[in-house]
Amino acid sequence: MDTTITPKMLEELLNVGIALSSTRDLRELLTLILREARRFTSADAGTLYLVKGGVLRAEVAQCQTFVERLGQEQADSLFSSFSLPVNMKSIAGAAAFTREVVNIPDVQNVDVSCLFQYSPDFDRKNNYSTHSNLAVPMLDREQNVIGVLQLINAKYKNRVVPFDARKTRLAQALASQAGVAIRNTLLTASLREAHLETLQRLGVAAEWRDKETANHIIRVAKFSALIAEALGWSEEMADMVEYASPMHDVGKLGIPDSILHKPGKLDPDERTIMEKHTVIGANILSNAKNEVMQWSRMVALGHHEKWDGSGYPQGISGSDIPPICQIVALADVYDALSCKRVYKPAFPHEKVMAIIHEENGRHFAPQMVKAFAGVIDRIVAVRDEYADKEEDFAKFRDYANIGIE
Ligand SMILES: [Fe+2]
Ligand SMILES: [Fe+2]
């Protein structure tokens, strides 16, 4: 039997490799890997597993027969994620355990000594007939098993046939590219998460001085991203808004305690100093090479500008205020009104909305108020999910009692 991979196949493999390495979203990537692996091997169905917490977790499944029978949507709804242990009791588990390809020509007809137990439950329930089965471990660059690519029922002229040596080689070639692409995507996601968390914690450092909680930072970031989304901004831009907003008050690090913590009203001179937190923040973040930091600087400088020009520090108005600042201004005030602070209770929802609508066209940009109102249910859900608890405020009441968390 000819098992060579032809130059045409190689070229196709290469193209898939390029597509894999340029896909940033994990789910999209896994779906693409499985689809391409099925195409290369003419497999009717397949499941892609990732190793998570020491077990194999089914992340994506596809089945052409179900799609033809039920339509794409219903076929997709049949899949619910499940886990398998990494051991010799299942075909996918064995591929992960041995780090070798497991190729079973017909699961209905295996040697009695075989350890795999084919369970006919799924087939019976869904009126499907599983025969040939190929499980390929996916390894990363360090040769750790990060998942398994399982392919079911290779087809040849409408008949189910075993996965031959060429198909096995193709699946292996694809799995090795897939392993590296998955690892890179997971790593990128983890770096992004670390990056966002660093920004949040820096923001918290500044807000801590003003007795704001860590949740305030998270809420404002998420409200802002929701508004950006409602405006029809791209996902990347909505992410950017979420990343850039935590630093809005970073300049408070430069405001003296005597002013920041003064009980009661500030006199005009003190107010002028307090308002400098915008400019101090912009200076802290100036000359940044990183794009997130450049947006953060813009937010720090402009989040107290008002639509009618009565804000600070520049007193700019209308569309002269960068849209991202218009968004964060609204999100920050909404949070201050709708959430409890050490010094004030949360206002009722109706009152908050009345104030925001009253300030529409004065403090806030009409376009932003409209977008905000359109996603108010999701905003309220975020507000509730990240609500402060009593202990979040306790640390501000008595600085002497601050313990290690
Ligand atoms: Fe501020
Ligand atoms: Fe704030």
PDB file of C-alpha atoms in Angstrom, residues 87-215:
ATOM      1  CA  ASN A  87      -5.407   5.123  31.230  1.00  0.00           C
ATOM      2  CA  MET A  88      -5.777   2.026  29.051  1.00  0.00           C
ATOM      3  CA  LYS A  89      -9.546   1.737  29.465  1.00  0.00           C
ATOM      4  CA  SER A  90     -10.541   3.899  26.532  1.00  0.00           C
ATOM      5  CA  ILE A  91      -9.072   4.444  23.093  1.00  0.00           C
ATOM      6  CA  ALA A  92      -8.425   8.170  23.622  1.00  0.00           C
ATOM      7  CA  GLY A  93      -7.169   7.523  27.169  1.00  0.00           C
ATOM      8  CA  ALA A  94      -4.727   4.911  25.875  1.00  0.00           C
ATOM      9  CA  ALA A  95      -3.356   7.271  23.219  1.00  0.00           C
ATOM     10  CA  ALA A  96      -2.617   9.837  25.943  1.00  0.00           C
ATOM     11  CA  PHE A  97      -1.276   7.224  28.350  1.00  0.00           C
ATOM     12  CA  THR A  98       1.074   5.473  25.912  1.00  0.00           C
ATOM     13  CA  ARG A  99       1.808   8.624  23.841  1.00  0.00           C
ATOM     14  CA  GLU A 100       1.327   6.361  20.817  1.00  0.00           C
ATOM     15  CA  VAL A 101      -1.216   6.264  18.034  1.00  0.00           C
ATOM     16  CA  VAL A 102      -4.026   3.798  18.731  1.00  0.00           C
ATOM     17  CA  ASN A 103      -5.605   2.473  15.553  1.00  0.00           C
ATOM     18  CA  ILE A 104      -8.568   0.105  15.870  1.00  0.00           C
ATOM     19  CA  PRO A 105      -9.879  -1.105  12.481  1.00  0.00           C
ATOM     20  CA  ASP A 106     -13.275  -2.031  13.944  1.00  0.00           C
ATOM     21  CA  VAL A 107     -14.327  -1.426  17.549  1.00  0.00           C
ATOM     22  CA  GLN A 108     -17.249  -3.838  17.128  1.00  0.00           C
ATOM     23  CA  ASN A 109     -14.843  -6.600  16.426  1.00  0.00           C
ATOM     24  CA  VAL A 110     -11.859  -6.365  18.764  1.00  0.00           C
ATOM     25  CA  ASP A 111      -9.744  -9.070  20.251  1.00  0.00           C
ATOM     26  CA  VAL A 112     -11.103 -10.220  23.631  1.00  0.00           C
ATOM     27  CA  SER A 113      -7.715  -9.551  25.174  1.00  0.00           C
ATOM     28  CA  CYS A 114      -8.013  -5.884  24.218  1.00  0.00           C
ATOM     29  CA  LEU A 115      -8.246  -3.574  27.218  1.00  0.00           C
ATOM     30  CA  PHE A 116     -10.491  -0.990  25.581  1.00  0.00           C
ATOM     31  CA  GLN A 117     -14.086  -1.331  26.373  1.00  0.00           C
ATOM     32  CA  TYR A 118     -16.208  -0.130  23.526  1.00  0.00           C
ATOM     33  CA  SER A 119     -19.455   1.085  24.985  1.00  0.00           C
ATOM     34  CA  PRO A 120     -22.337   0.761  22.521  1.00  0.00           C
ATOM     35  CA  ASP A 121     -24.585   3.131  24.563  1.00  0.00           C
ATOM     36  CA  PHE A 122     -23.859   6.229  22.488  1.00  0.00           C
ATOM     37  CA  ASP A 123     -24.354   4.370  19.198  1.00  0.00           C
ATOM     38  CA  ARG A 124     -27.628   2.836  20.338  1.00  0.00           C
ATOM     39  CA  LYS A 125     -29.017   6.087  21.678  1.00  0.00           C
ATOM     40  CA  ASN A 126     -28.141   8.029  18.536  1.00  0.00           C
ATOM     41  CA  ASN A 127     -28.662   5.317  15.956  1.00  0.00           C
ATOM     42  CA  TYR A 128     -24.997   5.447  14.927  1.00  0.00           C
ATOM     43  CA  SER A 129     -22.557   2.711  14.187  1.00  0.00           C
ATOM     44  CA  THR A 130     -18.940   3.238  15.228  1.00  0.00           C
ATOM     45  CA  HIS A 131     -16.374   1.041  13.513  1.00  0.00           C
ATOM     46  CA  SER A 132     -12.919   2.366  12.664  1.00  0.00           C
ATOM     47  CA  ASN A 133     -11.233   4.468  15.282  1.00  0.00           C
ATOM     48  CA  LEU A 134      -7.967   6.373  15.307  1.00  0.00           C
ATOM     49  CA  ALA A 135      -6.618   8.222  18.329  1.00  0.00           C
ATOM     50  CA  VAL A 136      -3.505  10.380  17.977  1.00  0.00           C
ATOM     51  CA  PRO A 137      -1.823  12.035  20.955  1.00  0.00           C
ATOM     52  CA  MET A 138      -1.001  15.732  20.571  1.00  0.00           C
ATOM     53  CA  LEU A 139       2.314  16.801  22.071  1.00  0.00           C
ATOM     54  CA  ASP A 140       3.742  20.248  22.653  1.00  0.00           C
ATOM     55  CA  ARG A 141       7.352  21.282  21.950  1.00  0.00           C
ATOM     56  CA  GLU A 142       8.468  19.866  25.288  1.00  0.00           C
ATOM     57  CA  GLN A 143       6.834  16.567  24.329  1.00  0.00           C
ATOM     58  CA  ASN A 144       4.118  16.805  26.983  1.00  0.00           C
ATOM     59  CA  VAL A 145       0.794  15.265  25.992  1.00  0.00           C
ATOM     60  CA  ILE A 146      -1.662  18.134  25.822  1.00  0.00           C
ATOM     61  CA  GLY A 147      -4.553  16.356  24.176  1.00  0.00           C
ATOM     62  CA  VAL A 148      -5.834  13.642  21.882  1.00  0.00           C
ATOM     63  CA  LEU A 149      -7.297  13.830  18.414  1.00  0.00           C
ATOM     64  CA  GLN A 150      -9.785  11.006  17.940  1.00  0.00           C
ATOM     65  CA  LEU A 151     -11.174  10.224  14.503  1.00  0.00           C
ATOM     66  CA  ILE A 152     -14.065   7.877  13.827  1.00  0.00           C
ATOM     67  CA  ASN A 153     -15.236   5.946  10.765  1.00  0.00           C
ATOM     68  CA  ALA A 154     -12.909   6.599   7.848  1.00  0.00           C
ATOM     69  CA  LYS A 155     -14.990   6.631   4.676  1.00  0.00           C
ATOM     70  CA  TYR A 156     -14.149   5.276   1.259  1.00  0.00           C
ATOM     71  CA  LYS A 157     -16.832   5.316  -1.448  1.00  0.00           C
ATOM     72  CA  ASN A 158     -19.581   5.584   1.169  1.00  0.00           C
ATOM     73  CA  ARG A 159     -18.281   2.614   3.108  1.00  0.00           C
ATOM     74  CA  VAL A 160     -16.616   2.708   6.479  1.00  0.00           C
ATOM     75  CA  VAL A 161     -13.053   1.436   6.215  1.00  0.00           C
ATOM     76  CA  PRO A 162     -10.127   1.237   8.646  1.00  0.00           C
ATOM     77  CA  PHE A 163      -7.736   4.213   8.856  1.00  0.00           C
ATOM     78  CA  ASP A 164      -4.871   3.160   6.588  1.00  0.00           C
ATOM     79  CA  ALA A 165      -1.205   3.979   7.075  1.00  0.00           C
ATOM     80  CA  ARG A 166      -1.330   7.119   4.937  1.00  0.00           C
ATOM     81  CA  LYS A 167      -4.306   8.532   6.822  1.00  0.00           C
ATOM     82  CA  THR A 168      -2.569   7.733  10.081  1.00  0.00           C
ATOM     83  CA  ARG A 169       0.547   9.585   8.969  1.00  0.00           C
ATOM     84  CA  LEU A 170      -1.503  12.579   7.866  1.00  0.00           C
ATOM     85  CA  ALA A 171      -3.351  12.651  11.182  1.00  0.00           C
ATOM     86  CA  GLN A 172      -0.036  12.457  13.032  1.00  0.00           C
ATOM     87  CA  ALA A 173       1.463  15.291  10.996  1.00  0.00           C
ATOM     88  CA  LEU A 174      -1.572  17.433  11.684  1.00  0.00           C
ATOM     89  CA  ALA A 175      -1.656  16.518  15.380  1.00  0.00           C
ATOM     90  CA  SER A 176       1.931  17.599  15.872  1.00  0.00           C
ATOM     91  CA  GLN A 177       1.229  21.013  14.308  1.00  0.00           C
ATOM     92  CA  ALA A 178      -1.978  21.227  16.323  1.00  0.00           C
ATOM     93  CA  GLY A 179      -0.188  20.495  19.595  1.00  0.00           C
ATOM     94  CA  VAL A 180       2.174  23.432  19.161  1.00  0.00           C
ATOM     95  CA  ALA A 181      -0.625  25.764  18.013  1.00  0.00           C
ATOM     96  CA  ILE A 182      -2.788  24.846  21.023  1.00  0.00           C
ATOM     97  CA  ARG A 183       0.113  25.371  23.424  1.00  0.00           C
ATOM     98  CA  ASN A 184       0.823  28.802  21.895  1.00  0.00           C
ATOM     99  CA  THR A 185      -2.819  29.840  22.114  1.00  0.00           C
ATOM    100  CA  LEU A 186      -3.052  28.720  25.743  1.00  0.00           C
ATOM    101  CA  LEU A 187       0.162  30.567  26.513  1.00  0.00           C
ATOM    102  CA  THR A 188      -1.055  33.738  24.818  1.00  0.00           C
ATOM    103  CA  ALA A 189      -4.323  33.523  26.766  1.00  0.00           C
ATOM    104  CA  SER A 190      -2.400  33.084  29.997  1.00  0.00           C
ATOM    105  CA  LEU A 191      -0.091  36.029  29.202  1.00  0.00           C
ATOM    106  CA  ARG A 192      -3.100  38.211  28.419  1.00  0.00           C
ATOM    107  CA  GLU A 193      -4.663  37.190  31.697  1.00  0.00           C
ATOM    108  CA  ALA A 194      -1.466  38.005  33.610  1.00  0.00           C
ATOM    109  CA  HIS A 195      -1.228  41.307  31.792  1.00  0.00           C
ATOM    110  CA  LEU A 196      -4.813  42.260  32.627  1.00  0.00           C
ATOM    111  CA  GLU A 197      -4.369  41.226  36.232  1.00  0.00           C
ATOM    112  CA  THR A 198      -1.217  43.357  36.545  1.00  0.00           C
ATOM    113  CA  LEU A 199      -3.115  46.344  35.195  1.00  0.00           C
ATOM    114  CA  GLN A 200      -5.974  45.712  37.602  1.00  0.00           C
ATOM    115  CA  ARG A 201      -3.667  45.378  40.583  1.00  0.00           C
ATOM    116  CA  LEU A 202      -1.838  48.603  39.721  1.00  0.00           C
ATOM    117  CA  GLY A 203      -5.212  50.285  39.415  1.00  0.00           C
ATOM    118  CA  VAL A 204      -6.215  48.835  42.776  1.00  0.00           C
ATOM    119  CA  ALA A 205      -3.029  50.243  44.339  1.00  0.00           C
ATOM    120  CA  ALA A 206      -4.172  53.723  43.338  1.00  0.00           C
ATOM    121  CA  GLU A 207      -7.815  53.235  44.255  1.00  0.00           C
ATOM    122  CA  TRP A 208      -6.869  51.696  47.602  1.00  0.00           C
ATOM    123  CA  ARG A 209      -5.605  55.092  48.632  1.00  0.00           C
ATOM    124  CA  ASP A 210      -9.038  56.471  47.831  1.00  0.00           C
ATOM    125  CA  LYS A 211     -10.831  53.601  49.577  1.00  0.00           C
ATOM    126  CA  GLU A 212     -12.077  52.010  46.406  1.00  0.00           C
ATOM    127  CA  THR A 213     -12.244  48.220  46.284  1.00  0.00           C
ATOM    128  CA  ALA A 214     -10.571  45.902  43.787  1.00  0.00           C
ATOM    129  CA  ASN A 215     -14.024  45.040  42.474  1.00  0.00           C
TER     130      ASN A 215
END
